[in-house]
């Protein structure tokens, strides 16, 4: 049987449909060392044919011959896996192999006679048959320490200048580099504990086994080898974030500038990941998820701010929403152990004291924020009105409709957390704010629509095209054909606003059909909404606000329509090719959607302990749910293309609803789905 790690194709998605492509990486799950060949020319990674070097953290190394370091790449002579890269550089017939540990990069070069080491801000010295390089790179909030080792037997320094050496080397040479955010000694400790006494091949083999075990947490059977490659590559990407910055019992935090004992994860984009990446990790990697939750609490305690888009150097002013509320509400609803009191303190502080303006963090309340708190909506500018808030005088604008809808959901999540903690008064306040989405539904046009601060509907609002680039006056990267459905927590309430289930169903059907009619055009639309790739009508598979929408058919009484759309979306937009991801991958967010959907269920509303059924992509899936328990989805015929569920049985008993509870899954057992090629209504 083929090892699971060998199904992973890191080149999937390395040519983008519109914006940023992915990068192929050799790494460990959540690992700090991530190795990608250094290129320069083209935004779509796969299209590069020149290699400029191989990373050693803050340094790089490049093999050459006769002092010529111009190296070109032909992908047909390359084997790129998540645990090992092997490739031939065609200009000089040099072969390269790369692998990693948690904190160490390893590169082996065969056929080269010279090596260029670039180590800015570093010092190099040779002793005891080894070349040792120490590098310190200073940043405003943190420093990076690097320790590089190269066997010096037979090596001769040909050129020496500040931060760069050219060496004459033996026909096979290996370079290792360890990275630390704490000290040189800590980097050297990682080198010793993780790589000393081990050959390159041993370390690559260990990395492969780590990935085999990680990917086995959600194993699938049936369907084609291509579909398995797509699936396991998506599962690989779902374990990229957050990054584990723990260095053998210690970590440096830029949130307070100190070294601490313990475990620490950061590097997350909650706007992207709250929807399904974190719920997936919660389900199949529960202990790790507990550490991630605690890391959010640590960042809050160290900085005084519950982060929304945490980077290594602090919370980043990116996107919208306070989605840590979703992260913790989901964990509480699903029985995960965490310090919810601390989390709620930070979540409440964000909701009550921090400005909601897009791409801001830690700013005080302004008039639009007070409008949300007092009137229940974040106001847009009236037609022709000049922006007076400095936070709105940016490219990102106000995004007023999206801000209202996403914060209404976050407030509902905060209310769920308050209820969980017995804070009844807060629970009532936040649950009321969770209904704020109702304030922007305009019954005259049937869309979520912008209001000015006086409560008047903005004039001449076009739900398909309004708002300028990315709709940023009113929405976030998508139009209100998409954003109208961003009511995860109260689908029944949204359907009621639309006139009932039947009316909502008609509207949802039209979302997938609505095209571009003269004088409209698709290229004009994509010029305004470049994130809205993977189009099916107005539904945009390539951007996160669409992820939950096909599953809304379950709530509206038409699950067969969800099954139809979902199989089409998986087959059309997720393929085993460089163009095989239809939008920005966003560090595992989109891949997590594919994983859940391929398994046959999806968390429409994080914060509720339930999943909506879709349609499995495989005949069988076995999901490890902790403490030796497994949940199996058996769906014979799904791998051959049968997409409709004729009947469902949970642990031998008929399942009469298109939903599963979290408890039903994590208790272990089997869901048997009888599949059909025709819809069962």
XYZ file of C-alpha atoms in Angstrom:
681
model
C 0.000 0.000 0.000
C 1.297 3.456 -0.896
C 2.486 5.478 2.132
C 0.081 8.328 2.821
C 2.862 10.928 2.775
C 3.636 9.971 -0.820
C 0.172 11.072 -1.915
C 0.961 14.677 -1.020
C 1.737 16.877 -4.021
C 2.993 20.243 -2.696
C 2.751 21.708 -6.203
C -1.061 21.699 -6.156
C -2.140 25.346 -6.202
C 1.240 26.781 -7.192
C -0.382 28.514 -10.176
C -3.147 30.845 -9.014
C -6.487 31.539 -10.654
C -6.151 35.253 -9.938
C -4.161 36.322 -6.875
C -1.484 34.569 -4.771
C -0.383 31.022 -5.476
C 0.727 28.555 -2.828
C 4.356 27.607 -2.209
C 5.554 24.009 -2.102
C 7.084 23.290 1.295
C 9.012 20.543 3.019
C 8.015 20.756 6.671
C 6.649 18.878 9.662
C 3.108 19.383 10.966
C 2.922 22.910 12.428
C 6.724 23.006 12.139
C 8.995 26.030 12.381
C 11.503 24.965 9.705
C 9.829 25.170 6.282
C 11.970 24.586 3.238
C 11.063 25.944 -0.210
C 13.612 26.551 -2.976
C 14.261 30.284 -3.361
C 12.957 31.799 -6.595
C 12.415 35.358 -7.743
C 10.833 35.829 -11.129
C 7.161 34.935 -11.222
C 4.253 35.279 -8.802
C 3.042 31.796 -9.723
C 5.627 29.598 -8.050
C 5.362 26.659 -10.452
C 6.274 28.834 -13.434
C 9.744 29.614 -12.118
C 12.548 27.743 -13.851
C 15.493 29.391 -12.055
C 16.590 28.366 -8.572
C 18.414 31.080 -6.641
C 19.181 29.111 -3.499
C 17.989 26.811 -0.747
C 16.891 28.192 2.624
C 18.664 27.792 5.926
C 16.275 30.035 7.783
C 17.711 33.543 7.472
C 20.608 32.262 5.346
C 20.751 30.435 2.025
C 23.019 28.078 0.171
C 23.501 27.513 -3.560
C 25.499 24.784 -5.338
C 27.459 25.472 -8.508
C 30.155 24.183 -10.796
C 33.320 26.029 -11.704
C 32.000 29.042 -9.810
C 28.874 29.242 -11.993
C 25.760 29.352 -9.826
C 23.155 29.794 -12.577
C 20.863 26.826 -12.059
C 17.703 25.935 -13.950
C 14.968 23.487 -13.073
C 12.817 21.065 -15.076
C 9.917 19.797 -12.963
C 9.996 16.475 -14.816
C 13.283 15.698 -13.023
C 12.009 16.463 -9.572
C 10.396 14.577 -6.688
C 8.708 17.017 -4.283
C 7.101 15.532 -1.196
C 6.040 17.082 2.080
C 8.995 15.412 3.840
C 11.677 15.414 1.114
C 12.666 17.347 -1.997
C 14.867 15.705 -4.629
C 15.652 17.538 -7.853
C 18.224 17.801 -10.606
C 19.511 21.223 -11.627
C 19.903 20.806 -15.350
C 22.640 23.337 -16.163
C 25.350 21.418 -14.293
C 23.656 18.086 -13.542
C 23.738 18.815 -9.824
C 21.283 16.874 -7.683
C 19.789 18.384 -4.538
C 17.974 16.760 -1.622
C 16.285 18.749 1.166
C 14.502 17.773 4.361
C 13.785 19.237 7.813
C 13.276 18.568 11.486
C 11.225 20.874 13.715
C 13.930 23.566 13.757
C 16.653 22.362 11.389
C 17.050 22.647 7.607
C 19.161 20.009 5.835
C 20.435 20.122 2.235
C 22.579 17.562 0.421
C 24.310 18.440 -2.855
C 25.798 15.896 -5.266
C 27.818 16.765 -8.370
C 28.658 20.341 -7.378
C 32.230 21.522 -6.878
C 31.495 24.952 -5.409
C 29.036 26.233 -2.853
C 27.871 29.785 -2.164
C 26.776 30.471 1.403
C 24.938 33.742 1.967
C 24.658 34.683 5.620
C 23.937 38.412 6.081
C 24.685 39.713 9.569
C 26.651 36.548 10.304
C 30.117 35.348 11.155
C 31.830 32.229 9.812
C 34.735 30.256 11.222
C 36.323 26.838 10.682
C 37.499 24.451 13.397
C 37.741 20.718 14.053
C 36.861 19.852 10.465
C 33.668 21.936 10.527
C 32.610 25.345 9.275
C 30.323 27.024 11.781
C 28.296 30.100 10.969
C 26.384 32.219 13.455
C 23.823 34.742 12.273
C 21.766 37.223 14.233
C 19.056 39.162 12.442
C 17.441 41.930 14.475
C 13.809 42.946 14.061
C 11.928 45.626 16.002
C 10.119 43.056 18.170
C 12.337 39.979 17.991
C 15.721 38.613 16.936
C 16.482 35.506 14.915
C 19.512 33.379 15.795
C 20.936 30.877 13.340
C 23.539 28.184 13.662
C 24.862 26.538 10.464
C 27.152 23.527 10.181
C 29.109 22.356 7.141
C 31.699 19.593 7.151
C 34.934 21.255 6.098
C 36.843 18.129 5.029
C 38.266 18.938 1.605
C 36.660 22.365 1.586
C 38.584 25.465 0.552
C 37.449 29.057 0.804
C 37.684 30.573 -2.678
C 36.047 33.922 -1.993
C 35.317 35.657 1.255
C 33.311 38.823 1.771
C 30.925 40.147 4.387
C 28.010 37.766 4.728
C 28.980 35.505 1.840
C 31.543 32.768 1.214
C 32.244 30.746 -1.910
C 33.711 27.334 -1.096
C 35.353 24.595 -3.090
C 33.664 21.393 -1.885
C 33.688 17.615 -2.226
C 31.378 15.963 -4.818
C 28.829 15.269 -2.047
C 28.345 17.909 0.620
C 25.711 18.432 3.276
C 24.712 21.691 4.988
C 22.581 21.943 8.124
C 21.081 25.067 9.661
C 19.136 25.445 12.914
C 16.996 28.474 13.764
C 16.022 29.923 17.144
C 14.187 32.993 18.362
C 15.831 32.637 21.779
C 19.630 32.356 21.403
C 22.548 30.799 19.535
C 22.764 28.212 22.286
C 19.146 27.246 21.722
C 19.753 26.853 17.987
C 22.751 24.658 18.733
C 20.629 22.653 21.180
C 18.031 21.999 18.468
C 20.782 20.934 16.085
C 22.112 18.493 18.671
C 18.787 17.063 19.848
C 17.153 16.770 16.441
C 19.942 15.984 13.999
C 23.226 15.024 15.673
C 24.297 11.450 14.962
C 21.656 10.969 12.270
C 22.200 10.721 8.552
C 20.267 12.804 6.077
C 18.316 9.729 4.979
C 17.419 8.839 8.563
C 16.034 12.319 9.178
C 14.056 12.282 5.928
C 12.679 8.867 6.890
C 11.601 10.177 10.291
C 9.857 13.117 8.651
C 8.016 10.738 6.342
C 6.805 8.610 9.245
C 5.625 11.696 11.127
C 3.500 12.671 8.115
C 2.234 9.120 7.625
C 0.951 9.152 11.205
C -0.522 12.640 10.910
C -2.361 11.928 7.662
C -3.680 8.629 9.053
C -5.864 10.676 11.403
C -8.372 10.959 8.535
C -7.700 8.067 6.169
C -9.806 7.482 3.048
C -10.377 4.575 0.630
C -11.899 4.315 -2.834
C -11.984 6.738 -5.771
C -8.948 7.409 -7.997
C -5.306 7.931 -7.100
C -5.654 11.531 -8.317
C -8.540 12.172 -5.913
C -6.528 10.694 -3.050
C -3.630 12.970 -3.963
C -5.949 15.986 -3.895
C -7.397 14.906 -0.559
C -4.162 14.088 1.261
C -2.509 17.242 -0.067
C -5.410 19.234 1.357
C -5.056 17.403 4.665
C -1.315 18.188 4.653
C -2.072 21.883 4.174
C -4.655 21.781 6.976
C -1.798 21.028 9.396
C 0.430 23.932 8.332
C -0.923 26.509 10.751
C -0.522 27.563 13.438
C 3.268 27.407 13.757
C 4.695 25.770 16.865
C 7.402 28.170 18.050
C 8.287 26.058 21.084
C 12.003 25.306 21.336
C 12.443 22.308 23.600
C 10.386 23.581 26.511
C 10.847 27.317 25.965
C 9.614 30.008 23.603
C 10.178 33.663 22.865
C 7.061 35.823 22.595
C 7.092 39.114 20.734
C 3.832 39.906 22.554
C 5.810 40.868 25.660
C 9.410 40.531 24.433
C 10.300 37.765 26.887
C 11.409 34.136 26.950
C 8.948 31.809 28.707
C 8.705 28.194 29.732
C 5.970 26.235 28.005
C 4.341 25.705 24.604
C 3.486 28.474 22.153
C 1.774 28.612 18.772
C 1.199 31.710 16.683
C 0.875 32.676 13.016
C -2.824 32.494 12.203
C -5.401 34.322 10.116
C -8.637 33.798 12.018
C -10.779 35.405 9.304
C -9.675 32.537 7.078
C -9.314 29.724 9.582
C -12.200 30.002 12.070
C -14.633 28.607 9.501
C -13.252 25.096 9.118
C -9.498 24.783 9.678
C -9.693 25.162 13.442
C -12.800 22.932 13.662
C -10.933 20.271 11.670
C -7.905 20.423 13.952
C -10.215 20.335 16.982
C -11.778 17.136 15.652
C -8.677 15.162 14.623
C -5.832 16.825 16.559
C -7.487 17.618 19.878
C -4.437 17.846 22.155
C -2.694 20.165 19.726
C -5.857 22.291 19.587
C -5.802 22.685 23.374
C -2.271 24.089 23.090
C -3.425 26.476 20.350
C -6.280 27.763 22.508
C -3.892 28.304 25.405
C -1.532 30.158 23.055
C -4.305 32.629 22.255
C -4.774 33.180 25.977
C -1.022 33.673 26.392
C -0.961 36.265 23.618
C -3.830 38.072 25.319
C -2.209 38.012 28.761
C 1.156 39.121 27.367
C -0.178 41.984 25.234
C -3.536 42.973 26.710
C -5.253 42.257 23.379
C -6.984 39.075 22.225
C -5.492 38.760 18.731
C -7.520 38.499 15.543
C -4.693 37.843 13.086
C -1.694 36.869 15.203
C 1.734 36.926 13.618
C 5.062 36.153 15.188
C 5.701 39.872 15.753
C 2.267 40.592 17.261
C -1.354 40.941 16.225
C -1.533 42.078 12.614
C -4.005 44.699 11.344
C -5.539 42.373 8.743
C -9.147 41.586 7.686
C -12.243 42.054 9.854
C -13.982 40.534 12.867
C -13.047 39.377 16.353
C -13.166 35.686 15.514
C -11.391 34.458 18.626
C -14.965 34.462 19.940
C -15.776 31.757 17.383
C -12.612 29.792 18.181
C -13.412 29.540 21.889
C -17.191 29.221 21.577
C -16.684 26.265 19.260
C -14.250 24.628 21.656
C -16.598 25.140 24.612
C -19.573 23.722 22.715
C -17.521 20.636 21.812
C -16.145 19.949 25.269
C -12.514 20.971 24.770
C -10.540 21.818 27.897
C -9.423 25.467 28.011
C -9.132 28.511 30.241
C -12.417 30.045 29.121
C -12.497 32.723 31.818
C -9.305 34.301 30.483
C -10.475 33.895 26.908
C -13.825 35.513 27.635
C -12.134 38.441 29.356
C -10.170 39.163 26.176
C -13.115 38.504 23.855
C -15.390 40.839 25.829
C -12.718 43.532 25.876
C -12.421 43.348 22.091
C -16.182 43.519 21.611
C -16.734 46.451 23.969
C -13.568 48.542 23.683
C -11.817 47.891 20.358
C -12.703 49.553 17.062
C -14.324 47.344 14.421
C -12.799 49.178 11.466
C -11.269 46.819 8.887
C -7.543 46.162 8.987
C -7.103 47.775 12.392
C -6.223 46.352 15.759
C -6.158 47.877 19.200
C -7.682 51.227 18.206
C -10.292 52.971 20.391
C -13.975 53.226 19.490
C -15.108 55.794 16.949
C -18.555 57.016 15.912
C -19.279 54.014 13.619
C -18.410 51.613 16.463
C -20.764 53.423 18.806
C -23.438 53.269 16.117
C -23.063 49.484 16.066
C -23.338 49.296 19.847
C -26.299 51.670 20.067
C -28.218 51.078 16.829
C -27.111 47.600 15.862
C -25.243 48.198 12.604
C -21.873 49.492 11.436
C -22.718 52.467 9.227
C -21.640 53.017 5.652
C -21.034 56.440 4.202
C -24.006 58.070 2.555
C -23.712 58.732 -1.162
C -21.175 61.539 -1.642
C -20.304 61.692 2.080
C -16.656 62.315 2.901
C -14.858 59.952 5.276
C -14.014 61.642 8.575
C -12.587 58.637 10.452
C -8.866 58.158 9.911
C -9.279 54.373 10.094
C -11.562 54.518 7.076
C -9.212 56.610 4.933
C -7.409 53.559 3.618
C -7.682 51.206 0.688
C -9.781 48.874 2.868
C -12.520 51.458 3.455
C -15.392 50.645 5.889
C -16.725 47.309 4.561
C -19.828 48.210 6.570
C -22.182 45.365 5.650
C -19.551 42.663 6.111
C -18.376 44.207 9.386
C -21.932 44.209 10.746
C -22.620 40.611 9.718
C -19.343 39.148 10.942
C -19.458 40.987 14.256
C -23.073 39.922 14.772
C -21.871 36.322 14.488
C -18.909 37.008 16.799
C -21.265 38.610 19.313
C -23.483 35.528 19.187
C -20.371 33.445 19.882
C -19.458 35.705 22.801
C -23.001 35.220 24.111
C -22.639 31.441 23.891
C -19.393 31.655 25.826
C -20.950 33.960 28.438
C -23.823 31.493 28.863
C -21.329 28.639 29.228
C -19.591 30.596 32.014
C -22.839 31.535 33.765
C -22.593 35.228 32.914
C -26.302 35.603 32.194
C -26.481 39.382 31.801
C -23.635 39.393 29.307
C -25.189 36.430 27.522
C -28.425 38.355 26.985
C -26.556 41.436 25.768
C -24.447 39.531 23.263
C -27.315 37.369 22.064
C -29.239 40.559 21.298
C -26.241 41.864 19.367
C -26.133 38.528 17.570
C -29.431 39.555 15.926
C -27.898 42.715 14.487
C -27.772 41.081 11.047
C -31.517 41.716 10.841
C -30.902 45.466 10.779
C -29.273 45.328 7.342
C -31.768 43.133 5.493
C -33.607 45.366 3.064
C -36.998 43.796 2.229
C -37.371 46.077 -0.792
C -34.428 44.573 -2.668
C -34.035 41.294 -0.768
C -30.344 41.793 0.096
C -28.205 42.720 3.035
C -27.692 46.399 2.281
C -25.731 49.341 3.709
C -27.216 52.017 5.934
C -25.736 55.402 6.767
C -25.272 56.511 10.362
C -28.757 58.058 10.381
C -30.309 54.706 9.507
C -31.119 55.483 5.877
C -30.488 52.935 3.136
C -27.569 53.993 0.945
C -28.932 55.153 -2.411
C -28.258 53.397 -5.728
C -26.977 50.245 -4.053
C -26.270 47.422 -6.522
C -25.857 44.075 -4.702
C -23.670 42.675 -7.469
C -21.310 45.554 -8.205
C -21.560 48.186 -5.475
C -18.697 49.253 -3.261
C -15.681 49.727 -5.511
C -12.653 47.418 -5.597
C -13.543 44.231 -3.733
C -16.799 45.892 -2.649
C -14.780 47.471 0.171
C -17.178 50.313 0.824
C -19.690 47.699 1.944
C -18.256 44.169 1.885
C -15.031 42.157 2.113
C -13.707 40.804 -1.195
C -17.190 39.580 -2.217
C -20.502 41.166 -3.183
C -23.736 40.926 -1.202
C -24.995 38.071 -3.338
C -22.469 36.203 -1.183
C -22.523 38.203 2.023
C -26.292 38.063 2.434
C -25.796 34.432 3.480
C -23.234 35.243 6.210
C -25.590 34.403 9.054
C -24.053 31.149 10.272
C -25.811 31.130 13.625
C -29.430 31.798 12.607
C -30.291 30.336 9.217
C -33.956 30.075 10.206
C -33.992 33.780 11.074
C -32.415 34.660 7.730
C -34.965 32.505 5.880
C -37.742 34.255 7.777
C -36.473 37.640 6.566
C -36.509 36.307 2.993
C -40.140 35.248 3.289
C -39.757 31.671 4.494
C -37.928 28.511 3.469
C -39.333 28.278 -0.040
C -38.396 31.855 -0.843
C -34.924 31.341 0.656
C -34.491 28.169 -1.426
C -35.355 30.054 -4.603
C -32.851 32.748 -3.681
C -30.161 30.132 -2.955
C -30.838 28.370 -6.263
C -30.470 31.659 -8.096
C -27.137 32.347 -6.392
C -25.652 29.369 -8.256
C -27.326 30.366 -11.543
C -26.952 34.130 -11.671
C -24.538 35.078 -14.391
C -23.491 38.248 -16.192
C -25.885 39.736 -18.698
C -25.190 42.601 -21.070
C -23.939 45.212 -20.296
C -22.416 43.139 -17.465
C -19.471 40.844 -18.103
C -17.479 38.294 -16.161
C -14.153 39.987 -16.798
C -15.482 43.308 -15.491
C -16.797 41.522 -12.411
C -13.479 39.759 -11.746
C -11.674 43.040 -12.281
C -13.677 44.440 -9.379
C -13.768 41.244 -7.280
C -10.478 39.435 -8.006
C -10.869 37.238 -4.903
C -14.152 35.799 -6.213
C -12.644 32.973 -8.239
C -14.095 29.501 -8.675
C -17.385 30.977 -9.785
C -20.585 29.009 -10.126
C -23.081 31.745 -10.881
C -22.425 34.290 -8.142
C -21.157 31.629 -5.747
C -17.372 31.999 -5.386
C -15.683 28.766 -4.264
C -12.344 30.574 -4.223
C -13.033 32.782 -1.187
C -13.904 31.987 2.419
C -17.301 33.727 2.852
C -18.784 31.177 0.416
C -17.582 28.054 2.208
C -20.753 27.321 4.207
C -23.302 28.338 1.593
C -23.937 25.001 -0.226
C -24.668 23.375 3.144
C -27.498 25.835 3.786
C -29.669 23.592 1.600
C -29.733 21.177 4.558
C -31.269 23.853 6.772
C -33.807 24.801 4.120
C -35.096 21.255 3.648
C -33.362 20.325 0.367
C -30.240 18.293 1.251
C -30.116 16.678 -2.211
C -29.320 20.103 -3.642
C -26.347 20.395 -1.278
C -25.163 16.964 -2.455
C -25.402 17.974 -6.103
C -23.545 21.259 -5.719
C -20.863 19.953 -3.394
C -19.784 17.106 -5.654
C -19.605 19.514 -8.597
C -17.519 21.957 -6.582
C -15.087 19.286 -5.409
C -14.693 17.749 -8.864
C -14.382 21.017 -10.800
C -12.289 23.221 -8.546
C -9.951 20.846 -6.657
C -7.644 18.877 -8.936
C -4.217 17.258 -8.940
C -2.449 20.029 -10.845
C -0.621 23.304 -10.215
C -3.961 25.070 -10.856
C -5.793 22.688 -8.528
C -6.833 25.221 -5.860
C -9.364 27.720 -7.161
C -8.510 30.665 -4.902
C -6.134 31.884 -2.211
C -5.217 28.872 -0.090
C -4.733 31.118 2.960
C -2.494 28.710 4.835
C -4.823 25.716 4.977
C -8.222 27.411 5.093
C -9.456 26.347 1.668
C -7.874 22.915 1.917
C -9.719 22.338 5.190
C -12.999 22.961 3.361
C -12.059 20.246 0.864
C -11.129 17.804 3.645
C -14.403 18.239 5.511
C -16.447 18.137 2.311
C -14.671 15.009 1.068
C -15.408 13.306 4.398
C -19.083 14.159 3.926
C -19.906 16.732 6.601
C -19.086 20.339 7.485
C -19.217 22.735 10.519
C -21.513 25.455 9.160
C -21.584 27.346 12.453
C -18.542 27.022 14.714
C -19.982 27.512 18.175
C -22.646 24.862 17.618
C -21.701 21.239 18.204
C -23.150 20.032 14.914
C -22.156 19.334 11.336
C -24.281 19.480 8.188
C -24.130 16.440 5.909
C -22.871 16.856 2.367
C -21.725 14.079 0.062
C -18.569 11.998 0.559
C -15.903 11.837 -2.115
C -14.698 8.367 -1.112
C -16.161 4.940 -0.426
C -14.846 4.933 3.103
C -13.241 7.329 5.563
C -11.863 6.544 9.007
C -11.355 9.509 11.309
C -9.339 9.184 14.519
C -11.254 11.133 17.164
C -9.049 10.551 20.215
C -8.219 7.921 22.847
C -8.266 5.081 20.348
C -11.737 5.886 19.014
C -12.542 6.126 15.329
C -15.550 7.372 13.404
C -16.121 5.711 10.056
C -18.120 7.006 7.103
C -19.027 4.149 4.750
C -20.481 5.322 1.458
C -20.063 2.598 -1.144
C -20.303 3.993 -4.668
C -19.288 7.535 -3.751
C -15.850 6.930 -5.228
C -17.492 5.981 -8.524
C -19.409 9.237 -8.665
C -22.650 8.533 -6.808
C -23.414 11.753 -4.995
C -26.944 11.438 -3.606
C -27.763 9.895 -0.221
C -30.683 7.470 -0.449
C -30.600 6.442 3.218
C -28.376 6.992 6.255
C -27.716 4.826 9.298
C -25.783 5.866 12.382
C -24.516 2.898 14.357
C -27.169 0.730 12.722
C -30.106 3.071 13.370
C -31.781 5.240 10.711
C -30.532 8.841 10.675
C -33.537 10.978 9.766
C -31.789 14.353 9.669
C -29.018 15.753 7.455
C -26.926 16.620 10.511
C -24.491 14.958 12.900
C -23.688 16.124 16.404
C -20.114 16.454 17.594
C -20.814 13.924 20.332
C -22.024 11.363 17.783
C -18.737 11.662 15.918
C -16.255 11.744 18.814
C -18.004 8.845 20.561
C -16.855 6.701 17.645
C -18.966 4.430 15.512
C -20.082 4.227 11.928
C -22.192 6.296 9.594
C -23.413 4.210 6.668
C -24.666 6.139 3.655
C -26.480 4.359 0.850
C -25.480 6.303 -2.250
C -27.468 6.805 -5.432
C -26.917 8.457 -8.810
C -30.320 10.161 -8.646
C -31.523 12.684 -6.075
C -33.702 11.401 -3.251
C -36.187 14.117 -2.315
